PDB file of N, CA and C in Angstrom:
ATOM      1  N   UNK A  15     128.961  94.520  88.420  1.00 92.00           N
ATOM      2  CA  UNK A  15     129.788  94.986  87.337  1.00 92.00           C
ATOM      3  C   UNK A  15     128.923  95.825  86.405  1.00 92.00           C
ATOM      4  N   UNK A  16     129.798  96.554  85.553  1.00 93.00           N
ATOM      5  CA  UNK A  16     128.620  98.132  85.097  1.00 93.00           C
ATOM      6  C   UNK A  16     129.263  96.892  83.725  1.00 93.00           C
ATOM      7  N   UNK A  17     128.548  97.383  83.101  1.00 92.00           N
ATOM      8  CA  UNK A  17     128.615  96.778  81.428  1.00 92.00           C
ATOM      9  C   UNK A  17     128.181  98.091  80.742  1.00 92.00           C
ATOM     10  N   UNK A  18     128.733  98.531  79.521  1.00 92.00           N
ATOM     11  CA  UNK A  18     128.693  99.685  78.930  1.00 92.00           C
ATOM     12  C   UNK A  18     129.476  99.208  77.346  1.00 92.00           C
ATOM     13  N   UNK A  19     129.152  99.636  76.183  1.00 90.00           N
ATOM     14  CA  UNK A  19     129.246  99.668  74.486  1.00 90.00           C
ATOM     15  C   UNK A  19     128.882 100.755  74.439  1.00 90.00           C
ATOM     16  N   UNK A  20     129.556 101.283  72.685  1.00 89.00           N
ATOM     17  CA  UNK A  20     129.461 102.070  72.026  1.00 89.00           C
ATOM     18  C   UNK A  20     130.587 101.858  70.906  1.00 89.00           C
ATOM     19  N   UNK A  21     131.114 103.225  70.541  1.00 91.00           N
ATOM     20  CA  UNK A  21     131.760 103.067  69.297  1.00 91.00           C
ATOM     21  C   UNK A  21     133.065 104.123  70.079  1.00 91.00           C
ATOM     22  N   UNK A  22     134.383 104.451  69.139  1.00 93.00           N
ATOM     23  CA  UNK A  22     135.201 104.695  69.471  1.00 93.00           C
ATOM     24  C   UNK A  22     134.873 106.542  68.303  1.00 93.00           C
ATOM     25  N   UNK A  23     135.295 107.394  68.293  1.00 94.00           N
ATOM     26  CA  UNK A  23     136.054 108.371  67.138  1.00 94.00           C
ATOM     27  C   UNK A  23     136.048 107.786  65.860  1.00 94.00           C
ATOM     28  N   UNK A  24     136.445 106.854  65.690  1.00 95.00           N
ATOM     29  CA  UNK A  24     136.663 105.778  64.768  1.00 95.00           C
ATOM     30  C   UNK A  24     135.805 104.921  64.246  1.00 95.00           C
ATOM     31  N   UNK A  25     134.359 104.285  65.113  1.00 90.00           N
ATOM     32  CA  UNK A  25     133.476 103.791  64.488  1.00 90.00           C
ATOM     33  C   UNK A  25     134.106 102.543  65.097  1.00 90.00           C
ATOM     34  N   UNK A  26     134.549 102.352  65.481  1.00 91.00           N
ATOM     35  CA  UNK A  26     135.421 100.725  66.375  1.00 91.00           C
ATOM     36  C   UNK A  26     134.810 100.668  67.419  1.00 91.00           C
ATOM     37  N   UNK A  27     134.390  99.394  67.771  1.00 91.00           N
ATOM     38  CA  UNK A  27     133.044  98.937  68.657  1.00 91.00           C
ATOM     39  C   UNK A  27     134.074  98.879  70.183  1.00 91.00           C
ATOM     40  N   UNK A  28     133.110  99.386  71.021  1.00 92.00           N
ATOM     41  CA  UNK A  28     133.831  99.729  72.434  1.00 92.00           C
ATOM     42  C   UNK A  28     132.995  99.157  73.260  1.00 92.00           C
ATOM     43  N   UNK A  29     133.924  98.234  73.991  1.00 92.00           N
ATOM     44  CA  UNK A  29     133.022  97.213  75.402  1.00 92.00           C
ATOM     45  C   UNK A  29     133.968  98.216  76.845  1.00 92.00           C
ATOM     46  N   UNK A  30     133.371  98.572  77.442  1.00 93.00           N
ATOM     47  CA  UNK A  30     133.490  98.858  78.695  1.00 93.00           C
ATOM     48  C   UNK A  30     133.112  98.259  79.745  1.00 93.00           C
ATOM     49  N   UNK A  31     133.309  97.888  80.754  1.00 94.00           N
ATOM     50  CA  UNK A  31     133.683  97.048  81.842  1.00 94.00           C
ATOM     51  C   UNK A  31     133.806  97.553  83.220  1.00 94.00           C
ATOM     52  N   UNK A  32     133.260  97.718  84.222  1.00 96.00           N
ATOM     53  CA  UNK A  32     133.374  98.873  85.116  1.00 96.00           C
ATOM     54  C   UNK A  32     133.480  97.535  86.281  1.00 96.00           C
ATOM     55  N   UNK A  33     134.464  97.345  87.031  1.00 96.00           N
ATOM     56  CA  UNK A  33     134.570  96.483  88.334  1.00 96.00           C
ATOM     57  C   UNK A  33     134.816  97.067  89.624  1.00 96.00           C
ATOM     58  N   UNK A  34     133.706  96.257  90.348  1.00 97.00           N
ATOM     59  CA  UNK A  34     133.622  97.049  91.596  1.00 97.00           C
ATOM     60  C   UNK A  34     135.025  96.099  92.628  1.00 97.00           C
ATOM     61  N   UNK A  35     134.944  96.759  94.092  1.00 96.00           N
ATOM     62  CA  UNK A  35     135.917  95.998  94.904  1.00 96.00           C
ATOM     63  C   UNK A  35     135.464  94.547  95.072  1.00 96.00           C
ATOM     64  N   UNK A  36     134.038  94.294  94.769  1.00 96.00           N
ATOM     65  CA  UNK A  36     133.599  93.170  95.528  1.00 96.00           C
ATOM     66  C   UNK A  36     133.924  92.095  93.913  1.00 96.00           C
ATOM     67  N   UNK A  37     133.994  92.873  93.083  1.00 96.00           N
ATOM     68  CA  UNK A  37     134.200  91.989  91.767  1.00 96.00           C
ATOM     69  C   UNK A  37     135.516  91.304  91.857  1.00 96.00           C
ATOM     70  N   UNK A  38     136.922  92.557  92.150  1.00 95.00           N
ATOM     71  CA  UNK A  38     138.127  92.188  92.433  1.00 95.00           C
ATOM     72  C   UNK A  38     138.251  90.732  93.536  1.00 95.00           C
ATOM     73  N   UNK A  39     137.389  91.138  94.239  1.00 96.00           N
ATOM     74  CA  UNK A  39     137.810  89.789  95.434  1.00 96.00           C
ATOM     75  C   UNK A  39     137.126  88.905  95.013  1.00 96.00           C
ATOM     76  N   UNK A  40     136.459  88.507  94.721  1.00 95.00           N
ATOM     77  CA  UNK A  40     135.612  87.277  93.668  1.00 95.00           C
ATOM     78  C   UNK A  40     137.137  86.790  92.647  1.00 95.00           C
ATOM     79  N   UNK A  41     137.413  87.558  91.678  1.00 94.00           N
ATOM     80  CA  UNK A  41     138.294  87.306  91.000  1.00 94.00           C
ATOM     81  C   UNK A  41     139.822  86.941  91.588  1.00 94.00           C
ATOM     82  N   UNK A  42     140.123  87.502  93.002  1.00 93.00           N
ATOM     83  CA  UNK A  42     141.229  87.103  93.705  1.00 93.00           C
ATOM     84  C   UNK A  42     141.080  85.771  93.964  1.00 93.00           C
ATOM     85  N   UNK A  43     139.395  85.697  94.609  1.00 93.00           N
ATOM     86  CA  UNK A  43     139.470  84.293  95.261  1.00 93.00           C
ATOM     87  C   UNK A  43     139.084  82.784  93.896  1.00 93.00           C
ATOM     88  N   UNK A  44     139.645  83.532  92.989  1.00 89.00           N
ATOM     89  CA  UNK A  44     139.295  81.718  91.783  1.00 89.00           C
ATOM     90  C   UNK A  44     138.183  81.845  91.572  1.00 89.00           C
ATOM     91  N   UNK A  45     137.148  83.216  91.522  1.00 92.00           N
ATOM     92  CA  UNK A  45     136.082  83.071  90.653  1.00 92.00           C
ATOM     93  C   UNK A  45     135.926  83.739  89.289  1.00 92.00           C
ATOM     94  N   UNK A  46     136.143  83.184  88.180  1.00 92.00           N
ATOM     95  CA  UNK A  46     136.377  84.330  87.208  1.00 92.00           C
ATOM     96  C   UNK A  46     134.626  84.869  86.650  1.00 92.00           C
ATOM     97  N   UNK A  47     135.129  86.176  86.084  1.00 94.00           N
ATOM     98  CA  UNK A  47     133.900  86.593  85.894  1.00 94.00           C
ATOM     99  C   UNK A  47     133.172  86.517  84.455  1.00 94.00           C
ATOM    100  N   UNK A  48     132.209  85.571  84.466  1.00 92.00           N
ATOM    101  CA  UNK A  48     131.582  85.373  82.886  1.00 92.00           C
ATOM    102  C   UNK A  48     130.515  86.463  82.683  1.00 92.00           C
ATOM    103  N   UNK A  49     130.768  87.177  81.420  1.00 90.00           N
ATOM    104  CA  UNK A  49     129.719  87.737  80.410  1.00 90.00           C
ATOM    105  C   UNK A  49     129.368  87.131  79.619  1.00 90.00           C
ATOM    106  N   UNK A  50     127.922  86.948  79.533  1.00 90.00           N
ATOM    107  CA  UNK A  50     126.995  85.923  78.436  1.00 90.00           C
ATOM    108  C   UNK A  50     126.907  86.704  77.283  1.00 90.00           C
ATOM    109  N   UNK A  51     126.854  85.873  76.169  1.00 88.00           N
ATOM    110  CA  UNK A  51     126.051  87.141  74.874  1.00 88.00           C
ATOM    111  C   UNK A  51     124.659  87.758  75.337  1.00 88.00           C
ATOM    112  N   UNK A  52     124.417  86.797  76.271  1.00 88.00           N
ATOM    113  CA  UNK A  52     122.692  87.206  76.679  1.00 88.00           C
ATOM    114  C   UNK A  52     122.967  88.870  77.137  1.00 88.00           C
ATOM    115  N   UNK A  53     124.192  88.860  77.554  1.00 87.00           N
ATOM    116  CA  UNK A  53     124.322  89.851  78.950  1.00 87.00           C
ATOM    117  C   UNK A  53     124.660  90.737  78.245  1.00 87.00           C
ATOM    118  N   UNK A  54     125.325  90.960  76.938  1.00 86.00           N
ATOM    119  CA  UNK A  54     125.773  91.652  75.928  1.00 86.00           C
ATOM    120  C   UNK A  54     124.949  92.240  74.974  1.00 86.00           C
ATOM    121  N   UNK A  55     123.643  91.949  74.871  1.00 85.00           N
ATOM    122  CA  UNK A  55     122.434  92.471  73.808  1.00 85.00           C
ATOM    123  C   UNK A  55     122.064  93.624  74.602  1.00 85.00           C
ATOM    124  N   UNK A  56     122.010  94.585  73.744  1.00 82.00           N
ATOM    125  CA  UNK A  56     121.662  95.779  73.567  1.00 82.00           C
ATOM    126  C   UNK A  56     122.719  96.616  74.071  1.00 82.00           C
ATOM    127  N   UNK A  57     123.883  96.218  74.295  1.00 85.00           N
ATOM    128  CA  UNK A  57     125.326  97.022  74.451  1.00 85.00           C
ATOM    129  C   UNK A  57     125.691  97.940  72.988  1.00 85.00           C
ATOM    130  N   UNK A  58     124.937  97.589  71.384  1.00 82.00           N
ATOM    131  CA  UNK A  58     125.479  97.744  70.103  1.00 82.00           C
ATOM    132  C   UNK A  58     126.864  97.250  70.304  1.00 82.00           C
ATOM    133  N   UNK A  59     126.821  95.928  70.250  1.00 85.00           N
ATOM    134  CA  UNK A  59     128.663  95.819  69.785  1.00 85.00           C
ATOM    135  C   UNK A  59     127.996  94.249  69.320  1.00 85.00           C
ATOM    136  N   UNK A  60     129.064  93.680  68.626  1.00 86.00           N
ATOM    137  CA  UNK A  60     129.040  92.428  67.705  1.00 86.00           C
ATOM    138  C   UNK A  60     128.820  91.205  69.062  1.00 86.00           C
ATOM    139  N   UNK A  61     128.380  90.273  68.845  1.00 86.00           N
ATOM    140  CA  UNK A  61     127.818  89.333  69.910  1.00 86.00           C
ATOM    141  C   UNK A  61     129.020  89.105  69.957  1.00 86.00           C
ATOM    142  N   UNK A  62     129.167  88.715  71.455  1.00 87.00           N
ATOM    143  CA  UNK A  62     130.252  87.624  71.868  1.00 87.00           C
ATOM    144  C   UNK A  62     130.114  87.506  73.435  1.00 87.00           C
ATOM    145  N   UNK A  63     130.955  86.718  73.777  1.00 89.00           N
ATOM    146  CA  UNK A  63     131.172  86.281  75.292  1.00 89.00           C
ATOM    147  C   UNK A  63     132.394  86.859  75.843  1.00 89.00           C
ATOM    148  N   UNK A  64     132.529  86.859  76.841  1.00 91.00           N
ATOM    149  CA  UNK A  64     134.072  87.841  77.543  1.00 91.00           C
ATOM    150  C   UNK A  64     134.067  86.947  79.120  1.00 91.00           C
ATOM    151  N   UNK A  65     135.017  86.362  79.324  1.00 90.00           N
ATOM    152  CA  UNK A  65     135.330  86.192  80.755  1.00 90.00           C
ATOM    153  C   UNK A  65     136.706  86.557  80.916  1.00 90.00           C
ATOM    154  N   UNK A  66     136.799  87.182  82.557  1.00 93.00           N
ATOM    155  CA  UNK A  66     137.623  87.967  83.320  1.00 93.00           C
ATOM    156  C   UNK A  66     137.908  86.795  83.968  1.00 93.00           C
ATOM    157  N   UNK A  67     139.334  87.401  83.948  1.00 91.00           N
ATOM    158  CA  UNK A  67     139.944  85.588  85.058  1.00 91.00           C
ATOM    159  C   UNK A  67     141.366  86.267  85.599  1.00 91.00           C
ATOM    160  N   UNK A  68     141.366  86.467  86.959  1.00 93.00           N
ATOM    161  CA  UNK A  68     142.691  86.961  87.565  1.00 93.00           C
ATOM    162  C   UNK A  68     143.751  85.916  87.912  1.00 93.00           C
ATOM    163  N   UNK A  69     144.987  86.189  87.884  1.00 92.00           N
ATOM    164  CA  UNK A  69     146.116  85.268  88.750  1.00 92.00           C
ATOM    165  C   UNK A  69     147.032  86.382  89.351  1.00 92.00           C
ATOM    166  N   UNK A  70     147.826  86.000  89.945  1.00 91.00           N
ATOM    167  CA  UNK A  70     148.926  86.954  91.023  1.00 91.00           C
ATOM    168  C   UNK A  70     149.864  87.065  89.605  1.00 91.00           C
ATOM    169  N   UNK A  71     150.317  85.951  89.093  1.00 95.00           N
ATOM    170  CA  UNK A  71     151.167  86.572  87.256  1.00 95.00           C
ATOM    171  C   UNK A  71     150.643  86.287  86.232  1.00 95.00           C
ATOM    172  N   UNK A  72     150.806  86.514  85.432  1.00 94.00           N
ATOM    173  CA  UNK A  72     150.651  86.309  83.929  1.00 94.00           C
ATOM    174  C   UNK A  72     150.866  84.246  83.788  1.00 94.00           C
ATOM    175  N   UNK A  73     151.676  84.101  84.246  1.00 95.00           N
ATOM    176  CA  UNK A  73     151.962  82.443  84.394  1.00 95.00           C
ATOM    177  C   UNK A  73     151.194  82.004  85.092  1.00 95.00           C
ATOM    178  N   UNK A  74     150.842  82.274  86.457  1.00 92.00           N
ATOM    179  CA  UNK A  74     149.163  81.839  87.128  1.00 92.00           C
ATOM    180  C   UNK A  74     148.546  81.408  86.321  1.00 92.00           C
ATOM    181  N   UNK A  75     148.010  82.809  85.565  1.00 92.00           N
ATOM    182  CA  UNK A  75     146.772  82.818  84.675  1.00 92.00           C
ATOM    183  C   UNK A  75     146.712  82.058  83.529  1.00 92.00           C
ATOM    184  N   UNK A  76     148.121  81.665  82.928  1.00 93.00           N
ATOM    185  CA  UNK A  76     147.816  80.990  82.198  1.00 93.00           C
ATOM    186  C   UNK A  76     148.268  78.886  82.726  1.00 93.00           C
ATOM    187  N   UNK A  77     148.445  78.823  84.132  1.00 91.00           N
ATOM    188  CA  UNK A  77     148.459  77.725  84.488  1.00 91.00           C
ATOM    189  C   UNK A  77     146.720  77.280  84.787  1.00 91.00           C
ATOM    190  N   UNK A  78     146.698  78.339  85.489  1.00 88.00           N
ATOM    191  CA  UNK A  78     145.046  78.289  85.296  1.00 88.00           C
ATOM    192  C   UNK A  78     144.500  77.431  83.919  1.00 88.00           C
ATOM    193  N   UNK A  79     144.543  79.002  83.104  1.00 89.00           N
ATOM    194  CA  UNK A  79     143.331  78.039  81.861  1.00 89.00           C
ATOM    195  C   UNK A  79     144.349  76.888  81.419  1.00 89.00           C
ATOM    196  N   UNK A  80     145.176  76.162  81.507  1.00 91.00           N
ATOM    197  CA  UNK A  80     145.914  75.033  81.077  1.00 91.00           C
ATOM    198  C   UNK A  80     145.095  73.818  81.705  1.00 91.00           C
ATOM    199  N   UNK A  81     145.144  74.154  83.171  1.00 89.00           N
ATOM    200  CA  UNK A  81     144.644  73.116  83.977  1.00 89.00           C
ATOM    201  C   UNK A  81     142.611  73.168  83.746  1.00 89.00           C
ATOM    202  N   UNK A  82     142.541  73.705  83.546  1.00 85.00           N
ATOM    203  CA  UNK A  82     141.060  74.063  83.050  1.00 85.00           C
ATOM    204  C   UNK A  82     140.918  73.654  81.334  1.00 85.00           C
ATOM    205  N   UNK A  83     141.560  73.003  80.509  1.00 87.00           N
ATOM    206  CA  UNK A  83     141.500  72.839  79.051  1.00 87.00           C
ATOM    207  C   UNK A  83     141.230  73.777  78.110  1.00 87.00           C
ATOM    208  N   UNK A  84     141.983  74.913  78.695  1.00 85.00           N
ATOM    209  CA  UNK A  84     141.201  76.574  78.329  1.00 85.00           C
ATOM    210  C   UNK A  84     142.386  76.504  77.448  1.00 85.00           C
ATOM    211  N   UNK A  85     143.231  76.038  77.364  1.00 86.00           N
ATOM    212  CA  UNK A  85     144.682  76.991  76.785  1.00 86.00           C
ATOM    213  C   UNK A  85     145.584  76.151  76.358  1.00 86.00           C
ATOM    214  N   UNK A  86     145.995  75.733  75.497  1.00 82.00           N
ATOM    215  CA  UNK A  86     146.883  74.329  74.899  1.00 82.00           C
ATOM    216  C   UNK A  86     148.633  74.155  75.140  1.00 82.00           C
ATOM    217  N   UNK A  87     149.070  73.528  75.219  1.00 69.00           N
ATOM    218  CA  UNK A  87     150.612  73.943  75.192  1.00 69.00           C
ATOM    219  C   UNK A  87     151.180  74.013  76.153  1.00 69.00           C
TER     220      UNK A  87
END
């Protein structure tokens, strides 16, 4: 995965994300993809963490993080 920051026209902090085919099938097959803050220094954008997590719907994805204690309700 390409990892890429900057700023927008605007001065609004921009995370870019570049996924290859082999990322997609990782993410098809129930592996979601974690970005560390580690992985995030020297991007210039505000620390944080980002994980990518696919489902076939929107309801998958969020049965997913339910069953994972990701998501309440």
């Amino acid at each position: 995965m390409i990892k890429a920051g900057g700023r927008t026209g605007l001065g609004v902090p921009l995370l870019l994300l570049g996924l290859s085919g082999e990322n997609l099938t990782r993410l098809a097959a129930g592996e979601p993809i974690r970005v560390t803050a580690e992985q995030m220094a020297g991007l210039d954008l505000p620390l944080l963490e980002v994980v990518i997590h696919y489902g076939r719907t929107e309801d998958d994805i969020v049965a997913e993080l339910r069953a994972r204690g990701l998501l309440s309700g």
